[in-house]
Coordinates of C-alpha atoms in Angstrom, one line a residue:
Chain A
M997 CA 0.0 0.0 0.0
R998 CA 1.4 3.4 -1.0
G999 CA 0.6 6.4 1.1
R1000 CA -1.8 9.1 -0.1
T1001 CA -0.6 12.6 -1.1
E1002 CA -2.3 16.0 -1.3
E1003 CA -2.7 15.4 -5.1
D1004 CA -4.9 12.4 -4.4
L1005 CA -7.6 14.9 -3.2
E1006 CA -8.2 15.7 -6.9
D1007 CA -9.8 12.2 -7.1
P1008 CA -13.5 12.7 -6.2
T1009 CA -13.9 9.3 -4.6
F1010 CA -10.9 9.7 -2.3
R1011 CA -12.0 13.3 -1.5
R1012 CA -15.5 12.1 -0.6
G1013 CA -13.9 9.5 1.7
V1014 CA -11.8 12.1 3.5
V1015 CA -14.8 14.4 3.8
A1016 CA -16.8 11.6 5.3
L1017 CA -14.2 10.8 7.9
L1018 CA -13.9 14.5 8.8
G1019 CA -17.7 14.8 9.0
A1020 CA -18.1 11.7 11.2
L1021 CA -15.3 13.0 13.5
A1022 CA -16.7 16.5 13.7
Y1023 CA -20.2 15.4 14.5
G1024 CA -18.8 13.1 17.2
E1025 CA -16.8 15.9 18.8
L1026 CA -19.8 18.2 18.8
V1027 CA -22.0 15.6 20.5
S1028 CA -19.1 14.7 22.9
F1029 CA -19.0 18.4 23.9
F1030 CA -22.6 18.3 25.0
T1031 CA -22.5 14.9 26.7
I1032 CA -19.4 15.7 28.6
V1033 CA -20.9 19.0 29.9
N1034 CA -23.9 17.1 31.0
D1035 CA -21.7 14.6 32.8
A1036 CA -19.8 17.4 34.4
D1037 CA -23.0 18.8 35.8
R1038 CA -23.4 15.5 37.6
A1039 CA -19.9 15.6 39.1
P1040 CA -19.9 15.3 42.8
E1041 CA -16.9 17.7 43.3
A1042 CA -16.6 21.3 42.0
R1043 CA -13.0 20.4 41.0
D1044 CA -14.1 17.5 38.9
K1045 CA -16.9 19.7 37.3
V1046 CA -14.3 22.1 36.1
A1047 CA -11.9 19.4 35.0
L1048 CA -14.6 17.8 32.8
A1049 CA -15.8 21.2 31.5
R1050 CA -12.2 21.8 30.3
V1051 CA -12.2 18.4 28.5
A1052 CA -15.5 19.4 26.8
V1053 CA -14.1 22.7 25.7
H1054 CA -11.1 20.9 24.1
E1055 CA -13.6 18.8 22.1
F1056 CA -15.4 21.9 20.9
E1057 CA -12.1 23.4 19.7
H1058 CA -11.4 20.1 17.9
Y1059 CA -14.8 20.4 16.3
E1060 CA -14.1 23.9 15.1
R1061 CA -10.8 22.8 13.5
L1062 CA -12.4 19.9 11.7
V1063 CA -15.1 22.2 10.4
E1064 CA -12.3 24.5 9.1
R1065 CA -10.7 21.6 7.3
L1066 CA -14.0 20.6 5.7
K1067 CA -14.4 24.1 4.4
E1068 CA -10.8 24.1 3.0
L1069 CA -11.8 20.9 1.1
G1070 CA -14.8 22.8 -0.3
A1071 CA -17.3 20.7 1.7
D1072 CA -20.4 21.9 3.5
P1073 CA -19.8 21.1 7.2
Q1074 CA -23.5 20.5 8.0
E1075 CA -24.0 18.2 5.0
S1076 CA -20.8 16.3 5.8
M1077 CA -21.9 15.6 9.3
A1078 CA -25.5 14.8 8.6
P1079 CA -25.0 11.1 7.4
F1080 CA -23.5 10.2 10.8
A1081 CA -25.9 12.0 13.1
K1082 CA -28.3 9.1 13.4
A1083 CA -25.7 6.5 14.3
I1084 CA -23.9 8.8 16.8
D1085 CA -27.1 10.1 18.4
T1086 CA -28.5 6.6 18.7
W1087 CA -25.3 5.4 20.4
H1088 CA -25.5 8.2 22.9
Q1089 CA -29.3 7.7 23.5
R1090 CA -28.8 4.0 24.2
T1091 CA -25.8 4.5 26.5
Q1092 CA -27.1 7.3 28.8
P1093 CA -25.1 7.0 32.0
S1094 CA -27.3 6.9 35.1
S1095 CA -24.4 7.7 37.4
W1096 CA -21.1 9.6 37.6
L1097 CA -19.1 6.4 37.3
E1098 CA -21.1 5.2 34.3
G1099 CA -20.4 8.5 32.6
L1100 CA -16.7 8.1 33.3
M1101 CA -16.8 4.5 31.9
K1102 CA -18.3 5.9 28.8
V1103 CA -15.3 8.2 28.4
Y1104 CA -12.8 5.5 29.4
A1105 CA -14.1 2.6 27.3
G1106 CA -16.6 4.1 24.8
N1107 CA -14.8 7.2 23.5
T1108 CA -11.5 5.4 23.4
I1109 CA -12.8 2.6 21.2
A1110 CA -14.0 5.3 18.7
T1111 CA -10.7 7.0 18.9
D1112 CA -8.8 3.8 18.1
F1113 CA -11.0 3.2 15.1
Y1114 CA -10.6 6.7 13.7
R1115 CA -6.9 6.5 14.2
E1116 CA -6.8 3.4 12.0
C1117 CA -8.8 5.2 9.4
S1118 CA -6.4 8.2 9.4
V1119 CA -3.7 6.0 7.9
F1120 CA -5.5 6.3 4.6
V1121 CA -6.0 10.0 4.2
D1122 CA -3.7 12.8 2.9
P1123 CA -0.9 14.0 5.2
S1124 CA -2.5 17.3 6.2
T1125 CA -5.8 15.7 7.1
R1126 CA -3.9 13.0 8.9
A1127 CA -1.9 15.5 11.0
L1128 CA -5.2 17.2 12.0
V1129 CA -7.0 13.9 12.8
D1130 CA -4.1 12.7 14.9
E1131 CA -4.1 15.9 16.8
V1132 CA -7.8 16.0 17.6
L1133 CA -7.6 12.4 18.6
K1134 CA -4.8 13.1 21.1
D1135 CA -6.0 12.4 24.6
S1136 CA -6.2 15.6 26.6
G1137 CA -5.9 13.7 29.8
Q1138 CA -9.6 12.6 30.1
T1139 CA -8.9 8.9 29.8
E1140 CA -6.4 9.0 32.6
F1141 CA -8.7 11.1 34.7
A1142 CA -11.6 8.7 34.1
K1143 CA -9.4 5.7 34.9
S1144 CA -8.2 7.0 38.2
E1145 CA -11.8 8.0 39.3
L1146 CA -13.1 4.6 38.2
A1147 CA -10.3 2.8 40.1
K1148 CA -11.2 4.9 43.2
G1149 CA -14.9 4.1 42.8
I1150 CA -14.2 0.3 42.5
A1151 CA -11.9 0.4 45.5
E1152 CA -14.5 2.0 47.6
D1153 CA -17.3 -0.4 46.8
S1154 CA -16.5 -3.8 45.3
R1155 CA -20.1 -4.3 44.0
V1156 CA -19.5 -1.5 41.6
A1157 CA -17.0 -3.6 39.6
G1158 CA -19.6 -6.1 38.3
R1159 CA -22.0 -3.4 37.3
L1160 CA -19.3 -1.4 35.5
A1161 CA -18.1 -4.5 33.6
L1162 CA -21.6 -5.1 32.4
W1163 CA -21.9 -1.4 31.4
G1164 CA -18.6 -1.6 29.5
R1165 CA -19.9 -4.5 27.5
R1166 CA -23.1 -2.6 26.7
L1167 CA -21.1 0.5 25.5
V1168 CA -19.1 -1.6 23.1
G1169 CA -22.0 -3.7 21.9
E1170 CA -24.0 -0.6 21.0
A1171 CA -20.9 1.0 19.4
L1172 CA -20.4 -2.1 17.2
S1173 CA -24.0 -2.2 16.2
Q1174 CA -23.9 1.5 15.2
A1175 CA -20.6 1.0 13.4
Q1176 CA -22.2 -1.8 11.3
R1177 CA -25.0 0.6 10.4
V1178 CA -22.5 3.2 9.2
A1179 CA -20.5 0.6 7.3
A1180 CA -23.6 -0.6 5.5
E1181 CA -24.9 2.9 4.7
Q1182 CA -21.8 5.0 4.1
D1183 CA -20.0 3.9 1.0
E1184 CA -17.7 6.9 1.1
L1185 CA -16.2 5.9 4.4
T1186 CA -15.9 2.1 3.6
A1187 CA -14.3 3.0 0.2
L1188 CA -11.6 4.8 2.2
L1189 CA -11.0 2.0 4.6
I1190 CA -11.3 -1.1 2.4
D1191 CA -9.2 -2.0 -0.7
D1192 CA -11.4 -2.4 -3.8
G1193 CA -8.4 -3.2 -5.9
S1194 CA -7.0 0.4 -6.0
G1195 CA -4.1 -0.6 -3.8
H1196 CA -5.4 1.6 -1.0
G1197 CA -7.2 0.4 2.1
F1198 CA -7.2 -2.8 4.0
D1199 CA -7.7 -6.3 2.5
L1200 CA -9.9 -8.7 4.4
G1201 CA -7.1 -10.1 6.5
E1202 CA -5.9 -6.7 7.5
L1203 CA -9.5 -5.7 8.3
M1204 CA -9.8 -8.7 10.7
R1205 CA -6.5 -7.7 12.3
L1206 CA -7.8 -4.2 12.8
F1207 CA -10.8 -5.5 14.7
T1208 CA -8.6 -7.7 16.7
R1209 CA -6.3 -4.8 17.6
I1210 CA -9.2 -2.6 18.7
T1211 CA -10.8 -5.4 20.7
D1212 CA -7.5 -6.4 22.4
A1213 CA -6.9 -2.7 23.4
H1214 CA -10.4 -2.6 24.9
T1215 CA -9.8 -5.8 26.8
A1216 CA -6.5 -4.5 28.2
R1217 CA -8.2 -1.3 29.3
M1218 CA -10.9 -3.2 31.2
E1219 CA -8.4 -5.5 32.8
A1220 CA -6.3 -2.5 33.9
L1221 CA -9.3 -1.8 36.2
G1222 CA -9.6 -5.5 37.2
L1223 CA -12.8 -5.9 35.1
T1224 CA -13.6 -8.6 32.6
A1225 CA -14.3 -7.2 29.1
Chain B
M1206 CA -12.5 59.9 44.1
R1207 CA -8.9 59.0 43.2
G1208 CA -8.2 55.8 41.2
R1209 CA -6.8 52.7 42.7
T1210 CA -3.2 51.6 41.9
E1211 CA -1.4 48.2 42.1
E1212 CA 0.1 49.4 45.4
D1213 CA -3.4 49.5 47.0
L1214 CA -3.4 45.7 46.8
E1215 CA -1.2 45.8 49.8
D1216 CA -4.2 46.9 51.8
P1217 CA -5.9 43.7 53.0
T1218 CA -9.4 45.2 53.0
F1219 CA -9.1 46.4 49.4
R1220 CA -7.5 43.2 48.3
R1221 CA -10.4 41.2 49.8
G1222 CA -12.8 43.4 47.9
V1223 CA -11.0 42.7 44.6
V1224 CA -10.9 38.9 45.4
A1225 CA -14.6 39.0 46.2
L1226 CA -15.4 40.7 42.9
L1227 CA -13.3 38.2 40.9
G1228 CA -14.8 35.3 42.9
A1229 CA -18.3 36.4 42.1
L1230 CA -17.5 36.9 38.4
A1231 CA -15.7 33.6 38.1
Y1232 CA -18.5 31.6 39.7
G1233 CA -21.0 33.5 37.4
E1234 CA -19.0 32.6 34.3
L1235 CA -18.7 28.9 35.3
V1236 CA -22.5 28.6 35.9
S1237 CA -23.1 30.5 32.7
F1238 CA -21.1 28.0 30.8
F1239 CA -23.3 25.2 32.0
T1240 CA -26.6 27.0 31.5
I1241 CA -25.7 28.2 28.0
V1242 CA -24.7 24.6 27.0
N1243 CA -28.1 23.4 28.3
D1244 CA -29.9 26.1 26.4
A1245 CA -27.9 25.2 23.3
D1246 CA -29.1 21.6 23.6
R1247 CA -32.6 23.0 23.2
A1248 CA -31.8 25.1 20.1
P1249 CA -34.1 24.3 17.2
E1250 CA -31.4 24.6 14.6
A1251 CA -28.0 22.9 14.4
R1252 CA -26.5 26.2 13.5
D1253 CA -27.8 27.9 16.6
K1254 CA -26.7 25.0 18.7
V1255 CA -23.1 25.5 17.5
A1256 CA -23.3 29.3 17.9
L1257 CA -24.4 29.0 21.5
A1258 CA -21.8 26.4 22.3
R1259 CA -19.2 28.8 21.0
V1260 CA -20.6 31.5 23.4
A1261 CA -20.4 29.0 26.3
V1262 CA -16.8 28.1 25.5
H1263 CA -15.9 31.9 25.6
E1264 CA -17.5 32.0 29.1
F1265 CA -15.3 29.1 30.2
E1266 CA -12.2 30.8 28.9
H1267 CA -13.1 33.9 30.9
Y1268 CA -13.6 31.7 34.0
E1269 CA -10.1 30.3 33.6
R1270 CA -8.6 33.8 33.2
L1271 CA -10.4 35.0 36.4
V1272 CA -9.1 31.9 38.3
E1273 CA -5.6 32.7 37.1
R1274 CA -5.9 36.3 38.4
L1275 CA -7.2 35.0 41.8
K1276 CA -4.2 32.8 42.1
E1277 CA -1.9 35.7 41.2
L1278 CA -3.5 37.6 44.1
G1279 CA -2.7 34.6 46.4
A1280 CA -6.4 33.7 46.8
D1281 CA -7.9 30.2 46.6
P1282 CA -10.3 30.2 43.7
Q1283 CA -12.8 27.7 45.2
E1284 CA -12.9 29.7 48.5
S1285 CA -13.3 33.0 46.7
M1286 CA -16.2 31.7 44.6
A1287 CA -18.0 29.9 47.5
P1288 CA -19.7 32.9 49.1
F1289 CA -21.5 33.7 45.8
A1290 CA -22.6 30.2 44.9
K1291 CA -25.9 30.3 46.8
A1292 CA -27.1 33.6 45.3
I1293 CA -26.1 32.7 41.7
D1294 CA -27.4 29.2 41.9
T1295 CA -30.7 30.4 43.4
W1296 CA -31.1 32.9 40.6
H1297 CA -30.6 30.2 38.0
Q1298 CA -32.9 27.8 39.7
R1299 CA -35.7 30.4 39.9
T1300 CA -35.3 31.5 36.3
Q1301 CA -35.1 28.2 34.5
P1302 CA -36.3 28.9 30.9
S1303 CA -39.0 26.6 29.7
S1304 CA -38.5 27.5 26.1
W1305 CA -35.8 28.5 23.6
L1306 CA -37.0 32.1 23.6
E1307 CA -37.1 32.3 27.4
G1308 CA -33.5 31.1 27.4
L1309 CA -32.6 33.8 24.9
M1310 CA -34.3 36.5 27.0
K1311 CA -32.2 35.3 30.0
V1312 CA -29.1 36.0 28.0
Y1313 CA -30.5 39.3 26.6
A1314 CA -32.0 40.8 29.7
G1315 CA -30.6 38.8 32.7
N1316 CA -26.9 38.4 31.9
T1317 CA -26.7 41.9 30.6
I1318 CA -27.9 43.4 33.8
A1319 CA -25.3 41.4 35.7
T1320 CA -22.7 42.6 33.3
D1321 CA -23.7 46.3 33.7
F1322 CA -23.4 45.9 37.5
Y1323 CA -20.0 44.2 37.4
R1324 CA -18.7 46.9 35.0
E1325 CA -19.7 49.6 37.5
C1326 CA -17.8 47.7 40.2
S1327 CA -14.7 47.5 38.1
V1328 CA -14.2 51.2 38.4
F1329 CA -13.0 50.6 41.9
V1330 CA -10.3 48.0 41.4
D1331 CA -6.7 48.2 40.4
P1332 CA -5.8 48.7 36.7
S1333 CA -4.7 45.1 35.9
T1334 CA -7.8 43.6 37.5
R1335 CA -9.9 46.2 35.8
A1336 CA -8.5 45.4 32.3
L1337 CA -9.2 41.8 32.9
V1338 CA -12.8 42.4 34.1
D1339 CA -13.5 44.7 31.2
E1340 CA -12.3 42.1 28.8
V1341 CA -14.3 39.2 30.3
L1342 CA -17.4 41.4 30.3
K1343 CA -17.0 42.2 26.7
D1344 CA -20.0 41.0 24.7
S1345 CA -18.9 38.1 22.4
G1346 CA -21.9 38.7 20.2
Q1347 CA -24.4 36.7 22.3
T1348 CA -26.6 39.8 23.2
E1349 CA -27.0 40.7 19.5
F1350 CA -27.7 37.1 18.6
A1351 CA -30.3 36.8 21.4
K1352 CA -31.9 40.1 20.4
S1353 CA -32.3 39.2 16.7
E1354 CA -33.7 35.7 17.6
L1355 CA -36.1 37.3 20.1
A1356 CA -37.2 39.9 17.5
K1357 CA -37.9 37.1 15.0
G1358 CA -39.9 35.1 17.6
I1359 CA -42.0 38.2 18.5
A1360 CA -42.6 39.0 14.8
E1361 CA -43.8 35.4 14.1
D1362 CA -46.3 35.3 17.0
S1363 CA -47.5 38.4 18.7
R1364 CA -48.8 36.6 21.8
V1365 CA -45.1 35.8 22.6
A1366 CA -44.5 39.5 23.4
G1367 CA -46.6 39.6 26.5
R1368 CA -45.2 36.4 27.9
L1369 CA -41.6 37.6 27.3
A1370 CA -42.2 41.0 28.9
L1371 CA -43.5 39.1 32.0
W1372 CA -40.5 36.8 31.9
G1373 CA -38.1 39.8 31.6
R1374 CA -39.6 41.3 34.8
R1375 CA -39.2 38.0 36.6
L1376 CA -35.6 37.8 35.6
V1377 CA -34.8 41.2 36.9
G1378 CA -36.9 40.8 40.1
E1379 CA -35.1 37.6 41.0
A1380 CA -31.7 39.2 40.2
L1381 CA -32.4 42.2 42.5
S1382 CA -33.5 39.9 45.3
Q1383 CA -30.3 37.9 45.0
A1384 CA -28.2 41.1 44.7
Q1385 CA -29.7 42.3 48.0
R1386 CA -28.8 39.0 49.6
V1387 CA -25.2 39.4 48.5
A1388 CA -25.1 43.0 49.6
A1389 CA -26.3 42.1 53.0
E1390 CA -24.0 39.1 53.5
Q1391 CA -20.8 40.1 51.6
D1392 CA -19.1 42.9 53.4
E1393 CA -16.0 42.6 51.2
L1394 CA -17.9 43.4 48.1
T1395 CA -19.9 46.2 49.6
A1396 CA -16.8 47.8 51.0
L1397 CA -15.4 47.9 47.5
L1398 CA -18.4 49.6 46.1
I1399 CA -19.5 52.0 48.9
D1400 CA -17.5 54.8 50.3
D1401 CA -17.0 54.4 54.1
G1402 CA -15.1 57.6 54.4
S1403 CA -11.9 56.3 52.7
G1404 CA -12.6 58.4 49.6
H1405 CA -13.1 55.3 47.5
G1406 CA -16.5 53.9 46.4
F1407 CA -19.8 55.6 45.8
D1408 CA -21.6 57.8 48.2
L1409 CA -25.4 57.4 48.6
G1410 CA -26.3 59.7 45.7
E1411 CA -23.9 58.0 43.3
L1412 CA -25.3 54.6 44.4
M1413 CA -28.8 55.7 43.5
R1414 CA -27.6 57.0 40.2
L1415 CA -25.9 53.6 39.6
F1416 CA -29.2 51.8 40.0
T1417 CA -30.9 54.4 37.8
R1418 CA -28.4 53.8 35.1
I1419 CA -28.7 50.0 35.3
T1420 CA -32.5 50.2 35.3
D1421 CA -32.7 52.7 32.4
A1422 CA -30.4 50.5 30.3
H1423 CA -32.7 47.5 31.0
T1424 CA -35.8 49.5 30.1
A1425 CA -34.1 50.6 26.8
R1426 CA -33.2 47.0 26.0
M1427 CA -36.8 45.8 26.5
E1428 CA -38.2 48.7 24.5
A1429 CA -35.8 47.9 21.7
L1430 CA -37.9 44.7 21.3
G1431 CA -41.2 46.6 21.7
L1432 CA -41.7 45.2 25.2
T1433 CA -42.6 47.0 28.4
A1434 CA -40.0 46.6 31.1

């Protein structure tokens, strides 16, 4: 597989793939901003409230940078995000945390799995877009924050562990089911990710290994908290 | 009245007054961040949602700069904000908008009256603090945005006007009642604002004129929408 260059953006199919990836990411960041602020409002400590608000503000800044890149590529940001709204909204509706710890698990396990997936996709885009995607996917400390709070919660009350393990499985299950919907409906994004003979994208074996990598990383994260994935 | 200088910060009474003003402002900005994001979630259009989220992010940035200044002055940010939490929280609880237009009126009439008041206070602080306060009070376009949306809402349905006028009166009434609570309980802030013979602060006549200025500005804003204050 040869890497993509800026010139490849002249190819309308490739360009649509890049726009689709940016659109999915941008919508995801915007929704994250709102859900993290809602979580923050539930935080037991004023200090945590502020820390989470700061994380949310980072997501919003990422959203604005993605929108800027979409405009640079001549795409309409609203139109580019629209195809992913249903899947992302549905995921959030089906995984509404009912407690502070469930909200943190959503950050720790849910957002991270999405991040891992987007990072795999970013291999196939042009260098400028890739640099931007890598930057917006960079962890701004929220995973570590969620992890230490979760570890504290589990240490304080051992019954919490079982419930959180179950909740983690639900987060991932719902994410996979929405990812399948997107894969089935969004040809632009799958064309970017899967090799149709153009020499770009994953072949079937590589695609299976991608899913294995993402699943293994998730399992390792859950085990780091002493939970079964 | 002579202006304050940086050296005046050596005076503990003056310093406590400045810290109190910054604490009240910082807590107000933090709460605004959360309430504006909640309002944004109710916005009918995706475009408005993003516009309001951007306003909220500005408030959070202001909050962070105020906290920084509190630290520079050797004050604990949490402790400095605590005395104002009750009044500000109560105001928000008693003025929860039940619609998109009520939320906008809260921005247009409610936040603006608070801004006018803080700007009057800023006359009495040291130049560095004053520059910061003036900057965080600068309108980042939200008043104009709220105004044009409100004007649209009133033009579309004339019955809206009467309800919004009533709601505007409620916003101001609740604000005054919370301001009185703060004035009665927070000596640090009143000492900053009212001249106790030190030659700083307003005398009684000036204080009356301050309230007249603030009330007149509110009346003018309501009239600009064709509403009775």
